[in-house]
Amino acid sequence: PGPFPGASVVLVSIDTLRSDRLPAYGYRGVSTPHLDRFRRDAILFESAWSPCPMTLPSHVTMLTGLLPPEHGVRGNAGFTFDGAAHPHLPGLLRARGYATSAAVSSFVLRAETGLGALFDAYEDSLDPRGGGFEDMQRPGAVTAGHAKRWLAAHAGRPFFHLFHVYEPHAPWDPPEPFRGRHAHPYDGEVAAADAVVGDVLDDLRRLGVYDRAVVIVASDHGEGLGDHGEEQHSILLYREAIQVPLLVKLPGSARAGDTVRTPVQLSDLMPTVLELVGVSVPASVSGRSVFRAEATPARALYAETLYPRLHLGWSDLRSIVDGRWHLVEGPRPELYDLVADPGETRDLAAREPVALSRARAALAHAPAG
């Protein structure tokens, strides 16, 4: 598709959103009318993957087209991104005359991480509740207010805007009316995020921007919810922590309602946007446009978490996923058949030596950092 030169670009990041907890992906435990409406205008990527179950590394990946070992941000704490060392989406679009801004909802994405310097405007003011990282956040509706004011002031020219909401990140404390409608508070937070995102999408429609813009809705990572013993995220690399929703709306809603099954990853977002708006993709970028990926055989997609070693004294974990197999490499390898066992309940490492060998060979070629 495209290119669509001069098309504005909005990247909506819904933090900690598992793809399998959205109606667009078949879940029936929550109502998300705004995202359902958006899905009807968009292309849904059925198999999209994060390179890291943590917020900061994944957002840097979205903005650079690089994996964490390549861009150097390997966790939420103790790492900063050097925007002078790597090409990044806001800078490349700014060079083409775009206004650039971000409005974020978590201390983890504060300007001092290096992200603030990438944009013309970066709204990260918080009223922290105190406590740990998970408490350093603001309601998405507050962030939406900042985003809408910036969008209204820049609707008449090409722009790139990153809009980040922290629902449904823990602590799960959804406001009413969403709290009372859902058995699990995580689902209530998903519904609350849907309302906030819907408000911004409606504002884009009111401004006359929505139809001619590229609008992407994604998440940085998923959430454990106890599936493999982890309630939240960061420590493990099972599917529920690194498979994410991805919906891409093209100008004029081209290909509206399509579904793509080829696996893609968050490092593909930056080259996707550049190709859609007609800007050359730097040779150093390891991701590829999701539309190029769609037309090629399934790749081996990499993920990692250093959190177990850096914070718990355990081992790093790395993983490789393709269209069928998911290898999780740690103190011992685990191998799952995502087609036959999407919940990853049966480790087949001992029973599928050929698949295990191929996956480990693919992992050996992943960037080491």
GROMACS .gro file of C-alpha atoms in nm:
model
  369
    1PRO     CA    1   0.000   0.000   0.000
    2GLY     CA    2   0.095   0.362  -0.043
    3PRO     CA    3   0.304   0.551  -0.027
    4PHE     CA    4   0.090   0.824   0.125
    5PRO     CA    5   0.329   1.121   0.125
    6GLY     CA    6   0.262   1.373   0.396
    7ALA     CA    7   0.008   1.154   0.577
    8SER     CA    8  -0.006   1.224   0.948
    9VAL     CA    9   0.078   0.931   1.176
   10VAL     CA   10  -0.068   0.845   1.515
   11LEU     CA   11   0.083   0.559   1.715
   12VAL     CA   12  -0.143   0.451   2.002
   13SER     CA   13   0.031   0.235   2.261
   14ILE     CA   14  -0.193   0.059   2.514
   15ASP     CA   15   0.049  -0.064   2.777
   16THR     CA   16   0.036  -0.427   2.898
   17LEU     CA   17  -0.246  -0.533   2.664
   18ARG     CA   18  -0.263  -0.903   2.578
   19SER     CA   19  -0.398  -0.963   2.231
   20ASP     CA   20  -0.608  -1.256   2.352
   21ARG     CA   21  -0.800  -1.027   2.592
   22LEU     CA   22  -0.955  -0.824   2.311
   23PRO     CA   23  -1.281  -0.902   2.129
   24ALA     CA   24  -1.099  -0.824   1.802
   25TYR     CA   25  -0.890  -1.135   1.874
   26GLY     CA   26  -1.182  -1.350   1.984
   27TYR     CA   27  -1.212  -1.275   2.358
   28ARG     CA   28  -1.563  -1.240   2.501
   29GLY     CA   29  -1.492  -1.127   2.857
   30VAL     CA   30  -1.483  -0.754   2.789
   31SER     CA   31  -1.658  -0.498   2.570
   32THR     CA   32  -1.436  -0.265   2.362
   33PRO     CA   33  -1.671  -0.081   2.126
   34HIS     CA   34  -1.417   0.183   2.022
   35LEU     CA   35  -1.142  -0.064   1.933
   36ASP     CA   36  -1.402  -0.283   1.759
   37ARG     CA   37  -1.503   0.014   1.545
   38PHE     CA   38  -1.139   0.089   1.472
   39ARG     CA   39  -1.074  -0.273   1.377
   40ARG     CA   40  -1.340  -0.245   1.106
   41ASP     CA   41  -1.133   0.034   0.946
   42ALA     CA   42  -0.796  -0.136   1.001
   43ILE     CA   43  -0.581  -0.435   0.913
   44LEU     CA   44  -0.544  -0.675   1.205
   45PHE     CA   45  -0.217  -0.862   1.252
   46GLU     CA   46  -0.303  -1.191   1.413
   47SER     CA   47   0.052  -1.282   1.522
   48ALA     CA   48   0.240  -0.974   1.646
   49TRP     CA   49   0.524  -1.002   1.898
   50SER     CA   50   0.716  -0.783   2.139
   51PRO     CA   51   1.092  -0.821   2.177
   52CYS     CA   52   1.081  -0.765   2.553
   53PRO     CA   53   0.809  -0.785   2.822
   54MET     CA   54   0.901  -0.438   2.954
   55THR     CA   55   0.775  -0.093   2.863
   56LEU     CA   56   1.085   0.114   2.787
   57PRO     CA   57   1.277  -0.136   2.569
   58SER     CA   58   0.965  -0.212   2.366
   59HIS     CA   59   0.883   0.153   2.301
   60VAL     CA   60   1.240   0.223   2.192
   61THR     CA   61   1.203  -0.073   1.954
   62MET     CA   62   0.882   0.073   1.808
   63LEU     CA   63   1.054   0.406   1.743
   64THR     CA   64   1.384   0.273   1.603
   65GLY     CA   65   1.306  -0.051   1.418
   66LEU     CA   66   1.580  -0.215   1.627
   67LEU     CA   67   1.577  -0.496   1.881
   68PRO     CA   68   1.694  -0.428   2.240
   69PRO     CA   69   2.046  -0.572   2.186
   70GLU     CA   70   2.078  -0.335   1.890
   71HIS     CA   71   1.949  -0.012   2.046
   72GLY     CA   72   2.095  -0.085   2.389
   73VAL     CA   73   1.790  -0.034   2.612
   74ARG     CA   74   1.748  -0.371   2.783
   75GLY     CA   75   1.523  -0.283   3.078
   76ASN     CA   76   1.310  -0.016   3.243
   77ALA     CA   77   1.575   0.085   3.498
   78GLY     CA   78   1.940   0.174   3.442
   79PHE     CA   79   1.919   0.229   3.066
   80THR     CA   80   1.877   0.542   2.854
   81PHE     CA   81   1.837   0.570   2.479
   82ASP     CA   82   2.098   0.763   2.282
   83GLY     CA   83   1.902   0.930   2.004
   84ALA     CA   84   2.220   1.054   1.838
   85ALA     CA   85   2.350   0.698   1.790
   86HIS     CA   86   2.053   0.552   1.604
   87PRO     CA   87   1.802   0.679   1.347
   88HIS     CA   88   1.454   0.712   1.495
   89LEU     CA   89   1.106   0.771   1.363
   90PRO     CA   90   1.040   1.117   1.513
   91GLY     CA   91   1.370   1.251   1.381
   92LEU     CA   92   1.331   1.109   1.032
   93LEU     CA   93   0.979   1.249   1.005
   94ARG     CA   94   1.081   1.586   1.149
   95ALA     CA   95   1.341   1.609   0.871
   96ARG     CA   96   1.049   1.578   0.625
   97GLY     CA   97   0.860   1.868   0.781
   98TYR     CA   98   0.650   1.678   1.035
   99ALA     CA   99   0.562   1.817   1.375
  100THR     CA  100   0.634   1.550   1.639
  101SER     CA  101   0.497   1.496   1.986
  102ALA     CA  102   0.426   1.234   2.250
  103ALA     CA  103   0.196   1.217   2.549
  104VAL     CA  104   0.278   0.935   2.790
  105SER     CA  105   0.119   0.804   3.107
  106SER     CA  106   0.402   0.639   3.302
  107PHE     CA  107   0.722   0.740   3.480
  108VAL     CA  108   0.889   0.451   3.297
  109LEU     CA  109   0.865   0.659   2.975
  110ARG     CA  110   0.971   0.990   3.130
  111ALA     CA  111   1.166   1.229   2.909
  112GLU     CA  112   1.493   1.158   3.092
  113THR     CA  113   1.505   0.806   2.944
  114GLY     CA  114   1.622   0.974   2.623
  115LEU     CA  115   1.279   0.963   2.463
  116GLY     CA  116   1.195   1.325   2.536
  117ALA     CA  117   1.477   1.457   2.319
  118LEU     CA  118   1.341   1.273   2.014
  119PHE     CA  119   1.024   1.484   1.990
  120ASP     CA  120   0.939   1.851   1.945
  121ALA     CA  121   0.698   1.823   2.239
  122TYR     CA  122   0.695   1.554   2.509
  123GLU     CA  123   0.419   1.555   2.772
  124ASP     CA  124   0.512   1.333   3.067
  125SER     CA  125   0.399   1.535   3.371
  126LEU     CA  126   0.274   1.303   3.644
  127ASP     CA  127   0.118   1.333   3.986
  128PRO     CA  128   0.276   1.020   4.133
  129ARG     CA  129   0.103   0.831   4.410
  130GLY     CA  130   0.434   0.721   4.556
  131GLY     CA  131   0.564   0.367   4.572
  132GLY     CA  132   0.724   0.172   4.291
  133PHE     CA  133   0.726   0.209   3.914
  134GLU     CA  134   0.379   0.063   3.881
  135ASP     CA  135   0.235   0.349   4.088
  136MET     CA  136   0.410   0.624   3.891
  137GLN     CA  137   0.135   0.675   3.639
  138ARG     CA  138  -0.155   0.900   3.549
  139PRO     CA  139  -0.501   0.814   3.417
  140GLY     CA  140  -0.521   0.781   3.043
  141ALA     CA  141  -0.798   1.040   3.031
  142VAL     CA  142  -0.554   1.301   3.166
  143THR     CA  143  -0.297   1.210   2.902
  144ALA     CA  144  -0.571   1.223   2.638
  145GLY     CA  145  -0.647   1.582   2.735
  146HIS     CA  146  -0.287   1.682   2.668
  147ALA     CA  147  -0.284   1.486   2.341
  148LYS     CA  148  -0.606   1.643   2.215
  149ARG     CA  149  -0.482   1.996   2.278
  150TRP     CA  150  -0.163   1.928   2.080
  151LEU     CA  151  -0.351   1.755   1.799
  152ALA     CA  152  -0.595   2.043   1.765
  153ALA     CA  153  -0.303   2.288   1.732
  154HIS     CA  154  -0.126   2.082   1.464
  155ALA     CA  155  -0.409   1.923   1.266
  156GLY     CA  156  -0.340   2.141   0.964
  157ARG     CA  157   0.008   2.004   0.890
  158PRO     CA  158   0.173   1.660   0.876
  159PHE     CA  159   0.247   1.532   1.225
  160PHE     CA  160   0.358   1.225   1.417
  161HIS     CA  161   0.205   1.170   1.761
  162LEU     CA  162   0.272   0.892   2.010
  163PHE     CA  163  -0.018   0.850   2.252
  164HIS     CA  164   0.049   0.613   2.543
  165VAL     CA  165  -0.201   0.493   2.803
  166TYR     CA  166  -0.098   0.286   3.105
  167GLU     CA  167  -0.425   0.106   3.158
  168PRO     CA  168  -0.432  -0.196   3.184
  169HIS     CA  169  -0.097  -0.203   3.367
  170ALA     CA  170  -0.108  -0.302   3.734
  171PRO     CA  171  -0.229  -0.202   3.985
  172TRP     CA  172  -0.564  -0.304   3.835
  173ASP     CA  173  -0.809  -0.052   3.971
  174PRO     CA  174  -1.057   0.030   3.695
  175PRO     CA  175  -1.291   0.324   3.745
  176GLU     CA  176  -1.666   0.288   3.732
  177PRO     CA  177  -1.860   0.195   3.531
  178PHE     CA  178  -1.595  -0.050   3.413
  179ARG     CA  179  -1.514  -0.194   3.755
  180GLY     CA  180  -1.861  -0.331   3.815
  181ARG     CA  181  -1.901  -0.486   3.468
  182HIS     CA  182  -1.608  -0.727   3.474
  183ALA     CA  183  -1.518  -1.030   3.682
  184HIS     CA  184  -1.143  -0.961   3.651
  185PRO     CA  185  -1.016  -0.607   3.717
  186TYR     CA  186  -0.767  -0.645   3.430
  187ASP     CA  187  -1.061  -0.665   3.190
  188GLY     CA  188  -1.210  -0.358   3.353
  189GLU     CA  189  -0.887  -0.171   3.284
  190VAL     CA  190  -0.894  -0.289   2.922
  191ALA     CA  191  -1.244  -0.146   2.891
  192ALA     CA  192  -1.127   0.181   3.050
  193ALA     CA  193  -0.837   0.201   2.801
  194ASP     CA  194  -1.083   0.142   2.516
  195ALA     CA  195  -1.287   0.443   2.626
  196VAL     CA  196  -0.979   0.666   2.649
  197VAL     CA  197  -0.844   0.560   2.309
  198GLY     CA  198  -1.191   0.598   2.160
  199ASP     CA  199  -1.202   0.957   2.283
  200VAL     CA  200  -0.877   1.038   2.100
  201LEU     CA  201  -0.988   0.859   1.784
  202ASP     CA  202  -1.315   1.052   1.790
  203ASP     CA  203  -1.116   1.373   1.825
  204LEU     CA  204  -0.911   1.281   1.517
  205ARG     CA  205  -1.239   1.230   1.330
  206ARG     CA  206  -1.371   1.566   1.449
  207LEU     CA  207  -1.051   1.738   1.337
  208GLY     CA  208  -1.080   1.584   0.991
  209VAL     CA  209  -0.748   1.401   1.037
  210TYR     CA  210  -0.858   1.042   1.093
  211ASP     CA  211  -0.949   0.944   0.738
  212ARG     CA  212  -0.625   1.071   0.581
  213ALA     CA  213  -0.391   0.950   0.859
  214VAL     CA  214  -0.200   0.633   0.931
  215VAL     CA  215  -0.324   0.521   1.273
  216ILE     CA  216  -0.159   0.229   1.450
  217VAL     CA  217  -0.286   0.068   1.770
  218ALA     CA  218  -0.044  -0.166   1.944
  219SER     CA  219   0.083  -0.272   2.284
  220ASP     CA  220   0.436  -0.293   2.420
  221HIS     CA  221   0.389  -0.634   2.584
  222GLY     CA  222   0.127  -0.856   2.745
  223GLU     CA  223   0.052  -0.973   3.100
  224GLY     CA  224   0.099  -1.306   3.276
  225LEU     CA  225  -0.233  -1.321   3.465
  226GLY     CA  226  -0.105  -1.636   3.634
  227ASP     CA  227  -0.096  -1.849   3.319
  228HIS     CA  228   0.258  -1.972   3.391
  229GLY     CA  229   0.286  -1.856   3.751
  230GLU     CA  230   0.364  -1.492   3.676
  231GLU     CA  231   0.085  -1.252   3.764
  232GLN     CA  232   0.229  -0.949   3.584
  233HIS     CA  233   0.528  -0.937   3.344
  234SER     CA  234   0.906  -0.883   3.300
  235ILE     CA  235   1.035  -1.220   3.426
  236LEU     CA  236   0.903  -1.478   3.178
  237LEU     CA  237   0.879  -1.499   2.799
  238TYR     CA  238   0.570  -1.708   2.741
  239ARG     CA  239   0.320  -1.610   2.475
  240GLU     CA  240   0.091  -1.420   2.710
  241ALA     CA  241   0.376  -1.181   2.796
  242ILE     CA  242   0.507  -1.109   2.445
  243GLN     CA  243   0.221  -1.158   2.197
  244VAL     CA  244   0.053  -0.821   2.142
  245PRO     CA  245  -0.233  -0.671   1.944
  246LEU     CA  246  -0.148  -0.477   1.630
  247LEU     CA  247  -0.396  -0.291   1.410
  248VAL     CA  248  -0.293  -0.059   1.126
  249LYS     CA  249  -0.539   0.182   0.965
  250LEU     CA  250  -0.430   0.321   0.630
  251PRO     CA  251  -0.545   0.651   0.477
  252GLY     CA  252  -0.891   0.609   0.334
  253SER     CA  253  -0.920   0.289   0.539
  254ALA     CA  254  -0.755   0.095   0.255
  255ARG     CA  255  -0.780  -0.282   0.311
  256ALA     CA  256  -1.029  -0.221   0.594
  257GLY     CA  257  -1.116  -0.538   0.783
  258ASP     CA  258  -0.826  -0.745   0.646
  259THR     CA  259  -0.641  -0.996   0.865
  260VAL     CA  260  -0.272  -1.084   0.826
  261ARG     CA  261  -0.151  -1.411   0.976
  262THR     CA  262   0.222  -1.384   0.900
  263PRO     CA  263   0.415  -1.320   1.224
  264VAL     CA  264   0.542  -0.961   1.265
  265GLN     CA  265   0.714  -0.778   1.548
  266LEU     CA  266   0.727  -0.433   1.706
  267SER     CA  267   1.057  -0.354   1.534
  268ASP     CA  268   0.857  -0.358   1.209
  269LEU     CA  269   0.654  -0.050   1.304
  270MET     CA  270   0.918   0.212   1.226
  271PRO     CA  271   0.997   0.084   0.873
  272THR     CA  272   0.624   0.034   0.812
  273VAL     CA  273   0.549   0.399   0.884
  274LEU     CA  274   0.845   0.522   0.679
  275GLU     CA  275   0.745   0.317   0.375
  276LEU     CA  276   0.381   0.424   0.406
  277VAL     CA  277   0.470   0.794   0.398
  278GLY     CA  278   0.740   0.754   0.133
  279VAL     CA  279   1.055   0.800   0.342
  280SER     CA  280   1.359   0.577   0.288
  281VAL     CA  281   1.427   0.322   0.562
  282PRO     CA  282   1.783   0.348   0.700
  283ALA     CA  283   2.001   0.048   0.615
  284SER     CA  284   2.078  -0.005   0.985
  285VAL     CA  285   1.715  -0.086   1.067
  286SER     CA  286   1.665  -0.459   1.125
  287GLY     CA  287   1.284  -0.453   1.120
  288ARG     CA  288   1.091  -0.463   0.796
  289SER     CA  289   0.758  -0.321   0.688
  290VAL     CA  290   0.472  -0.540   0.801
  291PHE     CA  291   0.350  -0.536   0.442
  292ARG     CA  292   0.681  -0.677   0.319
  293ALA     CA  293   0.670  -0.936   0.597
  294GLU     CA  294   0.320  -1.031   0.488
  295ALA     CA  295   0.450  -1.136   0.147
  296THR     CA  296   0.742  -1.347   0.274
  297PRO     CA  297   0.776  -1.673   0.470
  298ALA     CA  298   0.756  -1.656   0.848
  299ARG     CA  299   1.071  -1.518   1.011
  300ALA     CA  300   1.226  -1.617   1.341
  301LEU     CA  301   1.130  -1.333   1.578
  302TYR     CA  302   1.350  -1.261   1.879
  303ALA     CA  303   1.261  -1.166   2.237
  304GLU     CA  304   1.457  -1.136   2.558
  305THR     CA  305   1.435  -1.044   2.923
  306LEU     CA  306   1.737  -0.958   3.135
  307TYR     CA  307   1.513  -0.884   3.433
  308PRO     CA  308   1.560  -1.225   3.600
  309ARG     CA  309   1.940  -1.177   3.611
  310LEU     CA  310   1.956  -0.804   3.680
  311HIS     CA  311   1.691  -0.798   3.952
  312LEU     CA  312   1.663  -1.153   4.087
  313GLY     CA  313   2.003  -1.311   4.031
  314TRP     CA  314   1.854  -1.575   3.804
  315SER     CA  315   1.925  -1.633   3.434
  316ASP     CA  316   1.847  -1.421   3.131
  317LEU     CA  317   1.582  -1.564   2.902
  318ARG     CA  318   1.575  -1.540   2.523
  319SER     CA  319   1.318  -1.671   2.280
  320ILE     CA  320   1.252  -1.730   1.913
  321VAL     CA  321   0.905  -1.762   1.762
  322ASP     CA  322   0.797  -1.835   1.406
  323GLY     CA  323   0.459  -1.925   1.265
  324ARG     CA  324   0.442  -2.248   1.464
  325TRP     CA  325   0.722  -2.300   1.715
  326HIS     CA  326   0.820  -2.098   2.020
  327LEU     CA  327   1.158  -2.169   2.182
  328VAL     CA  328   1.224  -2.024   2.528
  329GLU     CA  329   1.595  -2.058   2.605
  330GLY     CA  330   1.701  -2.037   2.969
  331PRO     CA  331   1.869  -2.277   3.210
  332ARG     CA  332   1.703  -2.543   2.996
  333PRO     CA  333   1.525  -2.508   2.661
  334GLU     CA  334   1.148  -2.519   2.633
  335LEU     CA  335   0.970  -2.568   2.301
  336TYR     CA  336   0.600  -2.512   2.232
  337ASP     CA  337   0.379  -2.579   1.931
  338LEU     CA  338   0.171  -2.260   1.909
  339VAL     CA  339  -0.071  -2.414   1.658
  340ALA     CA  340  -0.160  -2.723   1.859
  341ASP     CA  341  -0.100  -2.573   2.204
  342PRO     CA  342  -0.148  -2.193   2.204
  343GLY     CA  343  -0.154  -2.191   2.584
  344GLU     CA  344   0.197  -2.339   2.591
  345THR     CA  345   0.107  -2.615   2.834
  346ARG     CA  346   0.319  -2.896   2.680
  347ASP     CA  347   0.695  -2.856   2.652
  348LEU     CA  348   0.804  -3.054   2.345
  349ALA     CA  349   1.180  -2.991   2.365
  350ALA     CA  350   1.254  -3.357   2.433
  351ARG     CA  351   1.009  -3.489   2.173
  352GLU     CA  352   1.081  -3.258   1.877
  353PRO     CA  353   1.459  -3.261   1.834
  354VAL     CA  354   1.451  -3.137   1.474
  355ALA     CA  355   1.229  -2.838   1.554
  356LEU     CA  356   1.438  -2.766   1.865
  357SER     CA  357   1.762  -2.773   1.666
  358ARG     CA  358   1.624  -2.535   1.403
  359ALA     CA  359   1.494  -2.292   1.664
  360ARG     CA  360   1.824  -2.291   1.852
  361ALA     CA  361   2.012  -2.230   1.527
  362ALA     CA  362   1.785  -1.932   1.457
  363LEU     CA  363   1.846  -1.801   1.809
  364ALA     CA  364   2.220  -1.831   1.757
  365HIS     CA  365   2.190  -1.579   1.473
  366ALA     CA  366   1.994  -1.326   1.682
  367PRO     CA  367   2.176  -1.007   1.788
  368ALA     CA  368   2.368  -1.058   2.111
  369GLY     CA  369   2.416  -0.697   2.219
   0.00000   0.00000   0.00000
